[in-house]
GROMACS .gro file of C-alpha atoms in nm:
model
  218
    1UNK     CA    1  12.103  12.617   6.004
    2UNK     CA    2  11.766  12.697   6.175
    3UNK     CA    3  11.729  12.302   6.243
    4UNK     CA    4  12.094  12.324   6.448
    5UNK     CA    5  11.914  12.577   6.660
    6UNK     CA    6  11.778  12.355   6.893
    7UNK     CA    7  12.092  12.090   6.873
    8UNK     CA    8  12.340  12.036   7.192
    9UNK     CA    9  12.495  11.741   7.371
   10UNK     CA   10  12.543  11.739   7.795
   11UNK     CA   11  12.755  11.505   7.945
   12UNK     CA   12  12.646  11.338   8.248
   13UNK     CA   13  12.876  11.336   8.516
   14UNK     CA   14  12.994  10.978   8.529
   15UNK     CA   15  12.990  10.958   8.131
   16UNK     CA   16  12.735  10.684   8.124
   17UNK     CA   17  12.471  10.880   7.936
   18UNK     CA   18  12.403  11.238   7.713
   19UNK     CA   19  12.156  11.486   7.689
   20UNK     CA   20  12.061  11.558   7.300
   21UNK     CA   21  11.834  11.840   7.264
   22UNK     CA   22  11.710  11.689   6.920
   23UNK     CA   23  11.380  11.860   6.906
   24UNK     CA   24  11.296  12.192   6.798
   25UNK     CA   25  10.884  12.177   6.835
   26UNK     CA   26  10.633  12.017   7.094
   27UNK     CA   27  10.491  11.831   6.826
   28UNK     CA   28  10.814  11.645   6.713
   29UNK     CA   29  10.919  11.573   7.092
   30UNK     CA   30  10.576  11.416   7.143
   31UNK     CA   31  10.673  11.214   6.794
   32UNK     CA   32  11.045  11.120   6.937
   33UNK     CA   33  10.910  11.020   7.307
   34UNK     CA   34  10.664  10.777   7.123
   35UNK     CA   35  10.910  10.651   6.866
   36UNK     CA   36  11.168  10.588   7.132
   37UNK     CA   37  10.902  10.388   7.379
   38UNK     CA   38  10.778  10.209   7.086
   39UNK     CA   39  11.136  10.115   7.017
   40UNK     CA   40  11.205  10.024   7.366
   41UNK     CA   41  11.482  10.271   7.369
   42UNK     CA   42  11.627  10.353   7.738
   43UNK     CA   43  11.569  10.730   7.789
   44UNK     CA   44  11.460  11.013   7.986
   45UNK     CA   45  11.343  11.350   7.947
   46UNK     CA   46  11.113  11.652   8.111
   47UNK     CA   47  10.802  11.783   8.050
   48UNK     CA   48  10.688  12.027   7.833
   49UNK     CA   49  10.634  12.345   7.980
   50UNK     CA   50  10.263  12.376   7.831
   51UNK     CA   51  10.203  12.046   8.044
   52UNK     CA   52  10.326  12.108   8.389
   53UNK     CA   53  10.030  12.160   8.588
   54UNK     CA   54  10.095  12.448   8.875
   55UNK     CA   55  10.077  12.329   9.243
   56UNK     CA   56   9.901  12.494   9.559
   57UNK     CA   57   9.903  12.361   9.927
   58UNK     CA   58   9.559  12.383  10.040
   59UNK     CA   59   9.537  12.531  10.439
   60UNK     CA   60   9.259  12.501  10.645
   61UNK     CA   61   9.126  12.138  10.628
   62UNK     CA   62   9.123  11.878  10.880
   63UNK     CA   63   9.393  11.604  10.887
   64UNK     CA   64   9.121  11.378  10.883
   65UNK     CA   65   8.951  11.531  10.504
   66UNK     CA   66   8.915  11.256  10.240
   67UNK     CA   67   9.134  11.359   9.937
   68UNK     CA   68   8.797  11.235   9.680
   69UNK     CA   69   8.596  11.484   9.904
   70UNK     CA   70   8.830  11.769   9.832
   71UNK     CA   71   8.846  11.683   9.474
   72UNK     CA   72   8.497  11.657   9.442
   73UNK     CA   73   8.434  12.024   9.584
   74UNK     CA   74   8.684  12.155   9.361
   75UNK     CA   75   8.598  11.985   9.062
   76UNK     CA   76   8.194  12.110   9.130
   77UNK     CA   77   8.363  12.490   9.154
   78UNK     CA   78   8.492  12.438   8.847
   79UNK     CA   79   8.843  12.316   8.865
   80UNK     CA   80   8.818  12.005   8.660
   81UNK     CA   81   9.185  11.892   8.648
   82UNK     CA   82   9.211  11.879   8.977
   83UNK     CA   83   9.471  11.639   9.138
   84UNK     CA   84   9.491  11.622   9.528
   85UNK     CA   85   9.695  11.474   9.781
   86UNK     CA   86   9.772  11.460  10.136
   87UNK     CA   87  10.059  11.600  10.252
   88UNK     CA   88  10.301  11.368  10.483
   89UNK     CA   89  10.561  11.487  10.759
   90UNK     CA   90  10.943  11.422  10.638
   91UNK     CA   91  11.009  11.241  10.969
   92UNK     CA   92  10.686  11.051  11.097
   93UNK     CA   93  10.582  11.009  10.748
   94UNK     CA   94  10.222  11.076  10.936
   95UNK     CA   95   9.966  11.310  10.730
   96UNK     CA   96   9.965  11.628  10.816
   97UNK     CA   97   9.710  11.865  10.767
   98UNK     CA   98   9.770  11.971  10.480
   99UNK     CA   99   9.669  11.887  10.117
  100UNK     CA  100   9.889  11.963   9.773
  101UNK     CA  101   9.633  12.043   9.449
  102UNK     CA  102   9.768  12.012   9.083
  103UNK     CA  103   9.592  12.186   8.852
  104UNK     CA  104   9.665  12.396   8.488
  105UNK     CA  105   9.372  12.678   8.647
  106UNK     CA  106   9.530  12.884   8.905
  107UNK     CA  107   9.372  13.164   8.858
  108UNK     CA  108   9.062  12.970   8.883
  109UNK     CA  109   9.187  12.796   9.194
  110UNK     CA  110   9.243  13.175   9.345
  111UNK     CA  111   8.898  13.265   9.333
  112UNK     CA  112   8.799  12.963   9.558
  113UNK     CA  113   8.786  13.025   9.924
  114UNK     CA  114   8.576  12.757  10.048
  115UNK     CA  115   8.598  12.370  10.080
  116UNK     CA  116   8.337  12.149  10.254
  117UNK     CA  117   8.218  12.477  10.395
  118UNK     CA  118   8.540  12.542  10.548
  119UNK     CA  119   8.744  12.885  10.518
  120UNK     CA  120   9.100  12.757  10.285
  121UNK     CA  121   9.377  12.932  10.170
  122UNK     CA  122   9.604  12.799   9.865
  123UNK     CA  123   9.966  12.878   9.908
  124UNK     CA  124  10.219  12.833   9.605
  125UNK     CA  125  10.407  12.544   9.667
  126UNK     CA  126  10.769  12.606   9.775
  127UNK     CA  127  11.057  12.468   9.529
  128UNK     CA  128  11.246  12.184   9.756
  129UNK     CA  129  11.605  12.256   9.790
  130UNK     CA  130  11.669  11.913   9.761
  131UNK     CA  131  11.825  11.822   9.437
  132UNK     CA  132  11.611  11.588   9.265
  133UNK     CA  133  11.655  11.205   9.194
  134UNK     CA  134  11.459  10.966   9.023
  135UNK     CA  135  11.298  10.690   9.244
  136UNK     CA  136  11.314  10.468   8.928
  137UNK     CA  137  11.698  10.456   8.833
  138UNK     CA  138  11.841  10.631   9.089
  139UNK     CA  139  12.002  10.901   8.878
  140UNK     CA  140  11.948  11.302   8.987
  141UNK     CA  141  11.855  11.571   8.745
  142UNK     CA  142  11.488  11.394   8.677
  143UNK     CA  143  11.216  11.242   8.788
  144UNK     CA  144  11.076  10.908   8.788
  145UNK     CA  145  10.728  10.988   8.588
  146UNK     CA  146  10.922  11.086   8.271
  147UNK     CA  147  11.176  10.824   8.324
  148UNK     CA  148  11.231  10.562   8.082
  149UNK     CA  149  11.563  10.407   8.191
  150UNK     CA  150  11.636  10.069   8.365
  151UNK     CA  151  11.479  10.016   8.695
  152UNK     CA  152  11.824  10.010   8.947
  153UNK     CA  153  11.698   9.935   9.325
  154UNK     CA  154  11.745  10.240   9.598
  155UNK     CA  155  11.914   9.995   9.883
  156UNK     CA  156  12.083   9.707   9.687
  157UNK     CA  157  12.172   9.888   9.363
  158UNK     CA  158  12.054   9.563   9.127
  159UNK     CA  159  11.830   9.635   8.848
  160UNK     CA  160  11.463   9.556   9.012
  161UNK     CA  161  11.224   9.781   9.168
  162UNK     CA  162  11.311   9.941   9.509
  163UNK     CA  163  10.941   9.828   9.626
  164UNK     CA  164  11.007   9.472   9.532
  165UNK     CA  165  11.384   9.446   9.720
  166UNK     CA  166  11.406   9.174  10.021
  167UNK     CA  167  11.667   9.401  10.180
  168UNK     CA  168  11.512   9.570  10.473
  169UNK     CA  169  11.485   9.935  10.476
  170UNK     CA  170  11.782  10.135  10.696
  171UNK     CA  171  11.879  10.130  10.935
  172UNK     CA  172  11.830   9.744  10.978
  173UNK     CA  173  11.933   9.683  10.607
  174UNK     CA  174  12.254   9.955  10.549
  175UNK     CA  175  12.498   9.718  10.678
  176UNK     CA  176  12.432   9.492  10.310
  177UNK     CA  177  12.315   9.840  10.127
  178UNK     CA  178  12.541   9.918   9.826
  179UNK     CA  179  12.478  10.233   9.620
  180UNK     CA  180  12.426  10.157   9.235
  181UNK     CA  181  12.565  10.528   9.164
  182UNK     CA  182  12.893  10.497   9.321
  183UNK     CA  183  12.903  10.109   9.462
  184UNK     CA  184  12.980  10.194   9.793
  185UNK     CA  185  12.814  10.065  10.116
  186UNK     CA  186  12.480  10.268  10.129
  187UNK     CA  187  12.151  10.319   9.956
  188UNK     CA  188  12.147  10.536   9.680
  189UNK     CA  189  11.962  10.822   9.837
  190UNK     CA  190  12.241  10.914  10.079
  191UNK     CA  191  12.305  11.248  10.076
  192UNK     CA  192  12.642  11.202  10.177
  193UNK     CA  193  12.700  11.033   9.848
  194UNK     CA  194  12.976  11.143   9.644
  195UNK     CA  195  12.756  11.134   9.316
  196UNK     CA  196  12.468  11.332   9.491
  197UNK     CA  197  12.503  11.720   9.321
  198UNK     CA  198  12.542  11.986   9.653
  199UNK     CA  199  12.294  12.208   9.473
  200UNK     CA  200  11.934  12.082   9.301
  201UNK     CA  201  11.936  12.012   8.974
  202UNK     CA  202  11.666  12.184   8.774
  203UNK     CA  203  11.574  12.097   8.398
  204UNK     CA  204  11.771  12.226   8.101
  205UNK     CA  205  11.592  12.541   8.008
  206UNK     CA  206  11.472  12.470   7.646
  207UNK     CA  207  11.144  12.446   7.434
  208UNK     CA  208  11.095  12.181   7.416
  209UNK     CA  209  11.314  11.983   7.657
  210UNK     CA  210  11.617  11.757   7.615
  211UNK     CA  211  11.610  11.434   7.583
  212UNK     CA  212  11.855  11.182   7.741
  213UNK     CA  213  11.956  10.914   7.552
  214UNK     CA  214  12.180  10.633   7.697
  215UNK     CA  215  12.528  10.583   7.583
  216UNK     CA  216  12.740  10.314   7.655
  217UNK     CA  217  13.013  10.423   7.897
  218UNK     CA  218  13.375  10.489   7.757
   0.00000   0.00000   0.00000
């Protein structure tokens, strides 16, 4: 009985795949995830709670600050996991002044309130509203680094990488765009979709997480 504990199946939405929560420690979801990419078995999942690093937006540095310079200062104060990035504007795409630190020490990270001799504050990143989608098969509910699934192309829905597809970006390429969630004529990231959830999707809350396996549609 104690090994059904952990045991339940989600359907997705459009019935193409499941959910199994077939795991009941860290140690034998680390053993499945390997199994299953040594088997070349389609799949996705979430990570581990014990792995997600916790994320800060660094205030107080130039636009102009190199990302290996920030790094660098944190790493010498002690925050050797650190993972920095620029922050972009949604609409120019253009850097903003901003940087976004990943790191499993934030309590560590709170005691820091200098970089390149600069006064910083770290602010908790805010959760987006958005409800997420994978950039690698288009599907919501997870992301793209713990995706295993077939690659399915954000403007022409065909199973390549979005980076590699000849079909300009919109608006010069939604008049050919056809969504590989629904098949209708737009990219995949639409929000006006009528696959895309109205509220974000957030990860099945379970140690460790589910798994999704895919299932041949019915």
């Amino acid at each position: 009985d104690d090994e059904q504990q952990g045991d339940s199946i989600l359907q997705s939405e459009d019935g193409g795949y499941q959910c199994e929560g077939i795991t009941n420690t860290p140690a034998d979801y680390r053993q499945l995830v390997a199994l299953l990419e040594s088997i070349k078995r389609p799949f996705f999942t979430y990570q581990l709670k014990e792995d997600r690093m916790d994320q800060r937006v660094i205030r107080g540095l130039p636009r102009e600050m190199s990302v290996n310079d920030i790094k660098e200062d944190l790493v010498s104060q002690g925050i050797a996991d650190a993972v920095v990035q620029q922050l972009t504007s949604r609409t120019t795409k253009k850097p903003l002044p901003l940087f976004l630190v990943k790191t499993k020490m934030p309590e560590k990270l709170a005691e820091i309130q200098r970089l390149a001799m600069l006064t910083v504050s770290f602010e908790r990143k805010k959760k987006s509203s958005e409800p997420s989608q994978c950039y690698r098969c288009q599907r919501y509910g997870h992301t793209q680094r713990n995706c295993r699934l077939a690659e399915r192309c954000v403007k022409c829905g065909e199973d390549h990488n979005s980076t590699s597809c000849s079909l300009p970006a919109p608006p010069t390429g939604q008049r050919n765009a056809k969504c590989c969630l629904c098949g209708e004529g737009h990219p995949a990231n639409y929000k006006g979709c009528s696959k895309a959830p109205k509220k974000a999707a957030s990860a099945p809350k379970a140690v460790p997480p589910q798994i999704g396996l895919l299932t041949p549609k019915k």
